[in-house]
Amino acid sequence: MARQSISFTKPNDEWLKSQVDSEEYSSKSELVNDLIRQARKQQAQIDWIKARLERAENSGFTHDSKEAILAESKSMLNG
């Protein structure tokens, strides 16, 4: 695993410490890695939505119902 040295603002550092102190996470590193995983998953979802929108714009029309499009979008967002 790569080691990094990063600096946090005081409010962010205090929040990180409170998460570790509450035993939600065992260390700041674990918490930061979890936040990065969440951000990467969110970015993948955003990229998927953008690709769908671009495909829809380029196709001009879809035969999918509003309900089907909504269900597929919710399925993707919920993992």
GROMACS .gro file of N, CA and C in nm:
model
  237
    1MET      N    1   0.084  -0.117   0.000
    1MET     CA    2   0.000   0.000   0.000
    1MET      C    3   0.089   0.124   0.000
    2ALA      N    4   0.053   0.221  -0.081
    2ALA     CA    5   0.132   0.344  -0.090
    2ALA      C    6   0.106   0.433   0.032
    3ARG      N    7   0.212   0.491   0.083
    3ARG     CA    8   0.201   0.584   0.195
    3ARG      C    9   0.201   0.726   0.141
    4GLN      N   10   0.116   0.808   0.200
    4GLN     CA   11   0.107   0.948   0.161
    4GLN      C   12   0.108   1.034   0.286
    5SER      N   13   0.154   1.154   0.271
    5SER     CA   14   0.145   1.251   0.379
    5SER      C   15   0.052   1.361   0.331
    6ILE      N   16  -0.056   1.382   0.404
    6ILE     CA   17  -0.151   1.487   0.364
    6ILE      C   18  -0.182   1.574   0.485
    7SER      N   19  -0.224   1.696   0.456
    7SER     CA   20  -0.261   1.791   0.562
    7SER      C   21  -0.411   1.816   0.556
    8PHE      N   22  -0.470   1.835   0.672
    8PHE     CA   23  -0.613   1.862   0.682
    8PHE      C   24  -0.634   1.996   0.749
    9THR      N   25  -0.743   2.062   0.713
    9THR     CA   26  -0.780   2.182   0.786
    9THR      C   27  -0.822   2.138   0.927
   10LYS      N   28  -0.822   2.231   1.019
   10LYS     CA   29  -0.857   2.197   1.157
   10LYS      C   30  -0.996   2.134   1.167
   11PRO      N   31  -1.100   2.193   1.104
   11PRO     CA   32  -1.233   2.131   1.115
   11PRO      C   33  -1.237   1.989   1.057
   12ASN      N   34  -1.168   1.968   0.946
   12ASN     CA   35  -1.167   1.834   0.886
   12ASN      C   36  -1.091   1.736   0.975
   13ASP      N   37  -0.980   1.781   1.031
   13ASP     CA   38  -0.904   1.693   1.119
   13ASP      C   39  -0.985   1.656   1.244
   14GLU      N   40  -1.056   1.754   1.299
   14GLU     CA   41  -1.138   1.727   1.417
   14GLU      C   42  -1.250   1.629   1.383
   15TRP      N   43  -1.309   1.643   1.265
   15TRP     CA   44  -1.415   1.550   1.224
   15TRP      C   45  -1.357   1.410   1.207
   16LEU      N   46  -1.241   1.399   1.142
   16LEU     CA   47  -1.177   1.268   1.126
   16LEU      C   48  -1.151   1.204   1.263
   17LYS      N   49  -1.097   1.283   1.353
   17LYS     CA   50  -1.068   1.231   1.488
   17LYS      C   51  -1.195   1.184   1.557
   18SER      N   52  -1.304   1.260   1.540
   18SER     CA   53  -1.429   1.222   1.607
   18SER      C   54  -1.482   1.090   1.552
   19GLN      N   55  -1.463   1.066   1.423
   19GLN     CA   56  -1.508   0.940   1.364
   19GLN      C   57  -1.427   0.822   1.419
   20VAL      N   58  -1.298   0.843   1.434
   20VAL     CA   59  -1.212   0.738   1.490
   20VAL      C   60  -1.242   0.720   1.639
   21ASP      N   61  -1.259   0.832   1.711
   21ASP     CA   62  -1.289   0.824   1.855
   21ASP      C   63  -1.421   0.753   1.882
   22SER      N   64  -1.517   0.767   1.792
   22SER     CA   65  -1.647   0.701   1.810
   22SER      C   66  -1.642   0.555   1.767
   23GLU      N   67  -1.524   0.512   1.726
   23GLU     CA   68  -1.498   0.373   1.682
   23GLU      C   69  -1.577   0.336   1.556
   24GLU      N   70  -1.616   0.440   1.480
   24GLU     CA   71  -1.678   0.416   1.350
   24GLU      C   72  -1.572   0.360   1.255
   25TYR      N   73  -1.450   0.409   1.270
   25TYR     CA   74  -1.335   0.363   1.193
   25TYR      C   75  -1.220   0.340   1.289
   26SER      N   76  -1.129   0.252   1.250
   26SER     CA   77  -1.017   0.223   1.340
   26SER      C   78  -0.902   0.322   1.323
   27SER      N   79  -0.899   0.395   1.211
   27SER     CA   80  -0.792   0.492   1.189
   27SER      C   81  -0.837   0.595   1.086
   28LYS      N   82  -0.765   0.706   1.082
   28LYS     CA   83  -0.793   0.808   0.981
   28LYS      C   84  -0.771   0.751   0.842
   29SER      N   85  -0.669   0.668   0.826
   29SER     CA   86  -0.640   0.609   0.695
   29SER      C   87  -0.758   0.526   0.645
   30GLU      N   88  -0.815   0.446   0.734
   30GLU     CA   89  -0.931   0.364   0.696
   30GLU      C   90  -1.046   0.454   0.652
   31LEU      N   91  -1.069   0.560   0.726
   31LEU     CA   92  -1.177   0.654   0.694
   31LEU      C   93  -1.152   0.723   0.561
   32VAL      N   94  -1.032   0.772   0.539
   32VAL     CA   95  -1.001   0.841   0.413
   32VAL      C   96  -1.015   0.744   0.296
   33ASN      N   97  -0.968   0.621   0.312
   33ASN     CA   98  -0.984   0.521   0.205
   33ASN      C   99  -1.131   0.493   0.177
   34ASP      N  100  -1.213   0.488   0.281
   34ASP     CA  101  -1.356   0.466   0.261
   34ASP      C  102  -1.419   0.584   0.188
   35LEU      N  103  -1.382   0.706   0.225
   35LEU     CA  104  -1.434   0.824   0.157
   35LEU      C  105  -1.395   0.824   0.009
   36ILE      N  106  -1.273   0.783  -0.020
   36ILE     CA  107  -1.228   0.776  -0.159
   36ILE      C  108  -1.306   0.669  -0.235
   37ARG      N  109  -1.328   0.553  -0.173
   37ARG     CA  110  -1.409   0.449  -0.239
   37ARG      C  111  -1.549   0.500  -0.271
   38GLN      N  112  -1.609   0.571  -0.175
   38GLN     CA  113  -1.743   0.627  -0.197
   38GLN      C  114  -1.741   0.728  -0.312
   39ALA      N  115  -1.640   0.812  -0.315
   39ALA     CA  116  -1.630   0.913  -0.421
   39ALA      C  117  -1.611   0.847  -0.557
   40ARG      N  118  -1.530   0.739  -0.561
   40ARG     CA  119  -1.509   0.668  -0.687
   40ARG      C  120  -1.638   0.602  -0.734
   41LYS      N  121  -1.714   0.544  -0.642
   41LYS     CA  122  -1.842   0.482  -0.679
   41LYS      C  123  -1.938   0.589  -0.730
   42GLN      N  124  -1.943   0.702  -0.662
   42GLN     CA  125  -2.030   0.812  -0.704
   42GLN      C  126  -1.989   0.861  -0.843
   43GLN      N  127  -1.858   0.872  -0.869
   43GLN     CA  128  -1.812   0.916  -1.000
   43GLN      C  129  -1.850   0.817  -1.108
   44ALA      N  130  -1.843   0.688  -1.078
   44ALA     CA  131  -1.883   0.585  -1.175
   44ALA      C  132  -2.031   0.599  -1.208
   45GLN      N  133  -2.113   0.629  -1.107
   45GLN     CA  134  -2.256   0.648  -1.130
   45GLN      C  135  -2.282   0.772  -1.215
   46ILE      N  136  -2.210   0.879  -1.187
   46ILE     CA  137  -2.224   1.003  -1.264
   46ILE      C  138  -2.183   0.977  -1.409
   47ASP      N  139  -2.071   0.906  -1.428
   47ASP     CA  140  -2.025   0.874  -1.563
   47ASP      C  141  -2.128   0.791  -1.638
   48TRP      N  142  -2.191   0.696  -1.569
   48TRP     CA  143  -2.293   0.612  -1.632
   48TRP      C  144  -2.412   0.698  -1.676
   49ILE      N  145  -2.455   0.788  -1.588
   49ILE     CA  146  -2.568   0.875  -1.621
   49ILE      C  147  -2.533   0.965  -1.739
   50LYS      N  148  -2.413   1.023  -1.739
   50LYS     CA  149  -2.371   1.107  -1.850
   50LYS      C  150  -2.370   1.029  -1.982
   51ALA      N  151  -2.319   0.907  -1.978
   51ALA     CA  152  -2.314   0.825  -2.099
   51ALA      C  153  -2.455   0.795  -2.149
   52ARG      N  154  -2.546   0.765  -2.056
   52ARG     CA  155  -2.685   0.739  -2.095
   52ARG      C  156  -2.748   0.863  -2.156
   53LEU      N  157  -2.723   0.978  -2.097
   53LEU     CA  158  -2.778   1.102  -2.150
   53LEU      C  159  -2.723   1.131  -2.290
   54GLU      N  160  -2.593   1.114  -2.306
   54GLU     CA  161  -2.532   1.137  -2.437
   54GLU      C  162  -2.589   1.040  -2.541
   55ARG      N  163  -2.602   0.914  -2.503
   55ARG     CA  164  -2.658   0.815  -2.595
   55ARG      C  165  -2.801   0.852  -2.632
   56ALA      N  166  -2.877   0.896  -2.533
   56ALA     CA  167  -3.016   0.934  -2.558
   56ALA      C  168  -3.023   1.056  -2.650
   57GLU      N  169  -2.937   1.154  -2.623
   57GLU     CA  170  -2.936   1.274  -2.707
   57GLU      C  171  -2.897   1.240  -2.851
   58ASN      N  172  -2.802   1.149  -2.867
   58ASN     CA  173  -2.757   1.112  -3.001
   58ASN      C  174  -2.858   1.025  -3.075
   59SER      N  175  -2.937   0.948  -3.003
   59SER     CA  176  -3.033   0.859  -3.068
   59SER      C  177  -3.160   0.932  -3.110
   60GLY      N  178  -3.190   1.039  -3.039
   60GLY     CA  179  -3.305   1.118  -3.074
   60GLY      C  180  -3.436   1.068  -3.016
   61PHE      N  181  -3.449   0.939  -2.991
   61PHE     CA  182  -3.576   0.887  -2.941
   61PHE      C  183  -3.552   0.752  -2.874
   62THR      N  184  -3.633   0.721  -2.774
   62THR     CA  185  -3.626   0.591  -2.710
   62THR      C  186  -3.766   0.530  -2.706
   63HIS      N  187  -3.770   0.398  -2.710
   63HIS     CA  188  -3.897   0.327  -2.698
   63HIS      C  189  -3.920   0.282  -2.554
   64ASP      N  190  -3.819   0.305  -2.467
   64ASP     CA  191  -3.834   0.269  -2.326
   64ASP      C  192  -3.937   0.361  -2.260
   65SER      N  193  -4.014   0.303  -2.171
   65SER     CA  194  -4.111   0.384  -2.097
   65SER      C  195  -4.039   0.466  -1.990
   66LYS      N  196  -4.106   0.570  -1.942
   66LYS     CA  197  -4.049   0.649  -1.832
   66LYS      C  198  -4.022   0.560  -1.712
   67GLU      N  199  -4.114   0.466  -1.686
   67GLU     CA  200  -4.100   0.376  -1.572
   67GLU      C  201  -3.977   0.287  -1.587
   68ALA      N  202  -3.954   0.236  -1.708
   68ALA     CA  203  -3.838   0.149  -1.732
   68ALA      C  204  -3.708   0.225  -1.716
   69ILE      N  205  -3.703   0.347  -1.768
   69ILE     CA  206  -3.583   0.430  -1.755
   69ILE      C  207  -3.558   0.462  -1.609
   70LEU      N  208  -3.662   0.498  -1.535
   70LEU     CA  209  -3.648   0.529  -1.393
   70LEU      C  210  -3.601   0.406  -1.315
   71ALA      N  211  -3.660   0.291  -1.343
   71ALA     CA  212  -3.622   0.168  -1.272
   71ALA      C  213  -3.476   0.132  -1.298
   72GLU      N  214  -3.432   0.146  -1.422
   72GLU     CA  215  -3.293   0.114  -1.455
   72GLU      C  216  -3.198   0.212  -1.387
   73SER      N  217  -3.235   0.340  -1.384
   73SER     CA  218  -3.152   0.441  -1.319
   73SER      C  219  -3.143   0.414  -1.169
   74LYS      N  220  -3.255   0.384  -1.106
   74LYS     CA  221  -3.254   0.355  -0.962
   74LYS      C  222  -3.172   0.230  -0.932
   75SER      N  223  -3.182   0.130  -1.018
   75SER     CA  224  -3.105   0.007  -1.001
   75SER      C  225  -2.955   0.037  -1.003
   76MET      N  226  -2.913   0.120  -1.097
   76MET     CA  227  -2.772   0.155  -1.109
   76MET      C  228  -2.726   0.235  -0.988
   77LEU      N  229  -2.806   0.329  -0.944
   77LEU     CA  230  -2.767   0.415  -0.833
   77LEU      C  231  -2.763   0.338  -0.701
   78ASN      N  232  -2.843   0.235  -0.688
   78ASN     CA  233  -2.846   0.158  -0.564
   78ASN      C  234  -2.745   0.045  -0.564
   79GLY      N  235  -2.668   0.033  -0.670
   79GLY     CA  236  -2.560  -0.063  -0.676
   79GLY      C  237  -2.606  -0.197  -0.714
   0.00000   0.00000   0.00000
